[in-house]
Amino acid sequence: MRFLKKALCVSALAAASVVTMSAAYAEDIKIGFIVKQPEEPWFQDEWKFAQQAADEKGFTLVKIGAEDGEKLIAAIDNLGAQGAQGFIVCTPDVKLGPGIVAKAEANGLKMMTVDDRLVDAGGAAIESVPHMGISATKIGEAVGQALLDEAKARGWDLAEVGAIRVSYDQLPTAVDRVEGAISALKAGGFPEANIFDAPQAKTDTEAALNAATTVLNAHPEIKHWVAFGLNDEAALGAVRASESVGIAADSMIAVGIGGAESAINEFKKPDATGFVGTIIISPKRHGYETAMNMFDWVANDKAPEPLILTAGALAKRDTYEAVRKDLGIE
Ligand code: FCA
């Protein structure tokens, strides 16, 4: 009996210390969330939702903006020096893939990628790094379909319509998105000869504006325009370009991808612009879920799924609030 009592006592003590240990352990966990364009609303939202995961679980989230390769490498070393256990990254350049993998390993950090997937020297996706991205081709197709539907609703003759492909071809997900849009346009009878490439130097609105302006100036013969690119900023850049050369909103149809503040601000304008819609994707899944997955990996040794591709939903001026609510991203 005395032995049993003692055993019970010991196991109660052990249970108590397990509880305190796991609480202390969550506090000791530090996870980095590195993004390539911290000023872009999409990335701000990812951080916001990742922070929700950190608050819920009690770990520390270190948010770092790394606009180029040098900053990214320094950020990884910095996380290592701070005693972090892992990080999630949307890299400024996917071709840095092997170097990033080596850096993470050298610092003993677990790594997951979000949005943009790392590629190896041959351009193939590095499959050993768990990744969450969007279903780029499908989402691109939805963009193309939305453009066609709106052109049809406006009664346009597709022979008189030009398409601006705002492109950033060094990024595979960007290629998949615009090619998805083009395949839907072509399937709907859009003339291939009327699709013009507008390569942007960066993935922001200003770079897209510059790229689209060149196309618009080169084709004064075109009556109406549609535009698309990898994100809302690309589509908005094309809209700003059309405005600057004097094309009326009823002769421009652009559909973006994202649905964060860049798109919302546009929908809130009192008069409709050429930015007709966006495919809303989920910063909650990309921020909260990746952070939770990394936490589980560090705390419970549960490795994340190797590849998760998330879906999107079309939203317009009059539907975006409801669509965001449905996606849980108010
Ligand atoms: C890429 C783009 C971002 C966003 C994200 C999901 O990183 O640059 O704007 O669309 O994919």
XYZ file of C-alpha atoms and ligand atoms in Angstrom:
341
model
C 0.000 0.000 0.000
C 2.754 2.366 0.994
C 4.459 1.468 -2.267
C 1.301 2.210 -4.263
C 0.905 5.576 -2.549
C 4.470 6.457 -3.368
C 4.040 5.376 -6.975
C 0.890 7.481 -7.299
C 2.668 10.418 -5.794
C 5.583 10.110 -8.186
C 3.369 9.832 -11.221
C 1.304 12.861 -10.108
C 4.523 14.818 -9.792
C 5.653 13.628 -13.193
C 2.322 14.642 -14.752
C 2.581 18.086 -13.176
C 6.056 18.592 -14.522
C 4.977 17.479 -18.007
C 2.293 20.183 -17.967
C 4.726 22.910 -16.902
C 7.310 21.650 -19.354
C 5.013 21.781 -22.360
C 3.826 25.287 -21.465
C 7.421 26.419 -21.069
C 8.273 24.655 -24.275
C 5.712 26.599 -26.353
C 7.209 29.796 -24.953
C 10.630 28.626 -26.061
C 9.501 28.081 -29.600
C 10.415 30.768 -32.065
C 9.260 30.626 -35.666
C 10.255 33.010 -38.456
C 7.881 34.218 -41.177
C 9.905 35.789 -43.990
C 8.165 37.520 -46.907
C 9.514 39.052 -50.107
C 7.282 42.142 -50.176
C 6.300 43.247 -46.686
C 4.455 46.345 -47.964
C 2.027 44.256 -50.048
C -1.338 43.828 -48.295
C -1.423 40.096 -49.081
C 1.758 39.569 -47.055
C 0.531 41.826 -44.253
C -2.523 39.576 -44.031
C -0.405 36.430 -44.000
C 1.548 37.862 -41.066
C -1.657 38.841 -39.284
C -3.051 35.321 -39.466
C 0.308 33.740 -38.569
C 0.325 35.949 -35.467
C -3.105 34.550 -34.552
C -1.578 31.067 -34.542
C 1.329 32.299 -32.382
C -1.049 33.936 -29.881
C -3.174 30.825 -29.722
C -0.267 28.432 -29.124
C 2.012 30.753 -27.158
C 5.055 30.641 -29.441
C 7.011 33.652 -30.704
C 6.590 34.709 -34.325
C 9.449 36.664 -35.880
C 8.258 38.600 -38.939
C 10.975 39.556 -41.396
C 10.793 41.322 -44.757
C 13.483 40.184 -47.216
C 13.270 41.971 -50.549
C 16.398 40.395 -52.004
C 18.596 37.329 -51.681
C 21.173 38.987 -49.496
C 18.569 40.057 -46.939
C 17.034 36.613 -47.002
C 20.311 34.831 -46.263
C 21.018 37.312 -43.455
C 17.507 36.744 -42.069
C 18.012 32.975 -41.913
C 21.359 33.388 -40.098
C 19.692 35.846 -37.757
C 16.897 33.385 -36.928
C 19.517 30.731 -36.248
C 21.443 33.071 -33.934
C 18.209 33.960 -32.070
C 17.581 30.296 -31.329
C 14.564 29.892 -33.627
C 13.608 26.336 -34.571
C 12.012 26.901 -37.958
C 10.663 29.351 -40.496
C 8.167 29.846 -43.275
C 9.320 31.800 -46.307
C 8.034 33.449 -49.470
C 11.359 34.060 -51.176
C 12.213 37.086 -53.347
C 13.781 34.693 -55.861
C 12.808 31.034 -56.231
C 16.091 30.254 -58.031
C 17.932 30.739 -54.743
C 16.347 27.423 -53.734
C 19.427 25.225 -53.146
C 21.224 28.058 -51.301
C 18.229 28.650 -49.017
C 17.925 24.942 -48.243
C 21.643 24.804 -47.366
C 21.379 27.907 -45.156
C 18.416 26.515 -43.253
C 20.250 23.235 -42.707
C 23.439 24.967 -41.571
C 21.382 26.830 -38.947
C 19.478 23.706 -37.893
C 16.162 25.300 -38.916
C 13.092 23.521 -40.232
C 11.741 25.243 -43.330
C 8.464 25.494 -45.226
C 7.710 27.688 -48.237
C 4.527 29.632 -48.865
C 3.135 31.112 -52.135
C 6.330 30.784 -54.212
C 7.966 27.351 -54.440
C 11.736 26.956 -54.515
C 13.336 25.509 -57.636
C 16.658 23.702 -58.110
C 19.421 24.550 -60.587
C 17.469 22.790 -63.362
C 14.278 24.765 -62.616
C 12.417 21.825 -61.034
C 10.444 22.329 -57.815
C 12.387 21.312 -54.685
C 9.938 18.742 -53.372
C 11.749 18.040 -50.102
C 10.601 21.426 -48.721
C 6.938 21.404 -47.604
C 4.990 24.000 -49.554
C 1.627 25.755 -49.495
C 0.740 27.582 -52.706
C -2.349 28.470 -54.678
C -3.847 26.273 -57.433
C -2.328 28.652 -59.915
C -3.576 27.241 -63.216
C -7.138 26.782 -61.980
C -7.236 30.237 -60.468
C -5.819 31.678 -63.701
C -8.574 29.922 -65.631
C -11.162 31.496 -63.349
C -9.626 34.906 -64.127
C -9.871 34.231 -67.885
C -13.468 33.084 -67.551
C -14.425 36.158 -65.532
C -12.873 38.398 -68.212
C -14.827 36.611 -70.940
C -18.096 36.770 -69.013
C -17.736 40.499 -68.472
C -16.749 41.146 -72.109
C -19.839 39.208 -73.157
C -22.044 41.121 -70.718
C -20.762 44.348 -72.271
C -21.535 43.030 -75.751
C -17.949 43.302 -77.010
C -16.849 41.751 -80.288
C -13.744 39.756 -79.240
C -12.035 40.591 -82.545
C -11.828 44.189 -81.334
C -10.467 43.359 -77.884
C -6.810 43.289 -76.842
C -5.505 41.366 -73.824
C -2.621 42.554 -71.647
C -0.692 39.659 -70.129
C 1.158 41.380 -67.280
C 3.919 38.861 -66.818
C 6.664 37.897 -64.409
C 7.957 34.786 -66.103
C 10.860 34.066 -63.746
C 8.272 32.909 -61.181
C 6.599 29.580 -62.055
C 3.352 30.296 -60.169
C 3.050 33.584 -62.105
C 3.420 31.745 -65.415
C 0.820 29.164 -64.398
C -1.633 31.907 -63.406
C -1.393 33.940 -66.632
C -1.275 30.839 -68.836
C -4.420 29.580 -67.093
C -6.123 32.863 -67.952
C -4.955 32.649 -71.563
C -6.175 29.085 -71.996
C -9.659 30.087 -70.775
C -9.667 33.138 -73.053
C -8.656 31.046 -76.056
C -11.217 28.359 -75.237
C -13.827 31.137 -75.245
C -12.821 32.265 -78.742
C -10.417 35.085 -77.850
C -8.053 35.730 -80.809
C -4.523 34.689 -79.858
C -3.009 37.454 -82.020
C -4.639 40.048 -79.739
C -2.819 38.861 -76.597
C 0.162 41.097 -75.772
C 2.888 40.385 -73.268
C 3.724 43.112 -70.732
C 6.735 41.914 -68.705
C 7.023 43.628 -65.329
C 10.345 44.127 -63.544
C 8.831 43.611 -60.069
C 5.514 42.223 -58.854
C 4.040 45.557 -57.774
C 1.546 48.054 -59.208
C 4.096 50.537 -60.455
C 6.033 47.944 -62.448
C 2.779 46.648 -63.939
C 1.703 50.188 -64.836
C 4.944 50.738 -66.729
C 4.715 47.409 -68.527
C 1.062 47.875 -69.526
C 1.594 51.456 -70.714
C 4.094 50.217 -73.308
C 1.531 47.754 -74.680
C -1.301 50.310 -74.760
C 0.845 52.867 -76.576
C 1.941 50.263 -79.125
C -1.658 49.315 -80.037
C -3.854 52.320 -80.696
C -5.901 50.191 -83.109
C -7.460 48.173 -80.247
C -10.939 49.289 -79.163
C -11.387 47.511 -75.821
C -8.985 45.910 -73.381
C -8.859 43.084 -70.869
C -5.933 42.622 -68.466
C -4.624 40.037 -66.042
C -1.436 39.124 -64.187
C -0.204 37.198 -61.158
C -1.899 39.337 -58.499
C -4.170 42.318 -57.842
C -1.240 44.712 -58.123
C -0.557 43.513 -61.684
C -4.193 43.965 -62.731
C -4.377 47.346 -60.976
C -1.221 48.521 -62.736
C -2.868 47.773 -66.087
C -5.991 49.682 -65.011
C -3.923 52.697 -63.905
C -2.099 52.552 -67.275
C -5.404 52.519 -69.181
C -6.598 55.535 -67.194
C -3.387 57.419 -67.859
C -3.723 57.013 -71.619
C -7.374 58.079 -71.511
C -9.193 54.749 -71.898
C -12.613 54.922 -70.210
C -13.533 52.450 -67.453
C -16.216 50.932 -69.666
C -13.523 49.940 -72.198
C -11.305 48.165 -69.674
C -11.814 44.903 -67.818
C -9.143 43.701 -65.402
C -9.425 40.797 -62.981
C -6.796 40.262 -60.296
C -5.797 37.546 -57.858
C -5.577 38.159 -54.108
C -8.531 40.018 -52.653
C -6.582 41.843 -49.939
C -6.640 45.578 -49.306
C -5.368 46.556 -52.773
C -8.531 45.089 -54.306
C -10.868 46.172 -51.529
C -9.782 49.822 -51.747
C -10.525 49.724 -55.444
C -13.991 48.242 -54.900
C -14.714 50.939 -52.329
C -14.205 53.777 -54.817
C -17.517 55.534 -55.496
C -17.256 54.984 -59.251
C -16.428 51.599 -60.710
C -13.011 51.438 -62.385
C -11.758 48.930 -64.940
C -10.797 46.647 -62.037
C -13.877 44.484 -62.250
C -13.030 41.568 -60.006
C -10.495 39.491 -58.153
C -10.098 35.841 -57.305
C -9.932 35.972 -53.532
C -7.361 33.578 -52.105
C -6.949 32.800 -48.425
C -4.246 34.576 -46.375
C -5.735 32.753 -43.410
C -4.761 29.367 -44.784
C -1.394 30.654 -46.014
C -0.604 32.478 -42.742
C -2.409 30.736 -39.895
C -2.224 27.212 -41.245
C 1.445 27.311 -42.269
C 2.380 28.749 -38.861
C 0.346 26.035 -37.104
C 1.942 23.357 -39.271
C 5.424 24.637 -38.460
C 4.562 24.751 -34.742
C 3.370 21.147 -34.872
C 6.549 20.148 -36.655
C 8.781 21.801 -34.046
C 6.757 20.921 -30.942
C 5.422 17.494 -31.846
C 7.753 16.348 -34.596
C 4.770 16.120 -36.945
C 6.022 16.976 -40.423
C 3.650 19.045 -42.599
C 2.036 17.718 -45.755
C 4.576 18.039 -48.575
C 2.277 20.052 -50.854
C -0.964 21.928 -50.254
C -2.592 23.942 -53.051
C -5.399 26.255 -51.979
C -8.432 27.404 -53.962
C -9.883 30.826 -54.730
C -13.290 32.391 -55.314
C -14.308 35.179 -57.690
C -15.451 38.416 -56.079
C -16.650 41.716 -57.512
C -17.547 45.129 -56.141
C -20.910 43.923 -54.921
C -19.906 40.480 -53.634
C -16.449 40.783 -52.078
C -17.670 41.262 -48.511
C -19.756 38.081 -48.614
C -16.973 36.077 -50.300
C -14.417 37.186 -47.696
C -16.818 36.255 -44.916
C -17.304 32.801 -46.430
C -13.531 32.325 -46.494
C -13.246 33.433 -42.853
C -10.995 36.382 -43.713
C -12.960 39.414 -42.623
C 2.966 35.452 -55.083
C 2.562 36.864 -55.438
C 1.729 37.479 -54.326
C 0.572 36.556 -53.974
C 1.083 35.184 -53.605
C -0.022 34.197 -53.297
O 3.912 35.486 -54.063
O 3.706 37.681 -55.656
O 1.230 38.729 -54.731
O -0.285 36.433 -55.081
O 1.863 34.665 -54.679
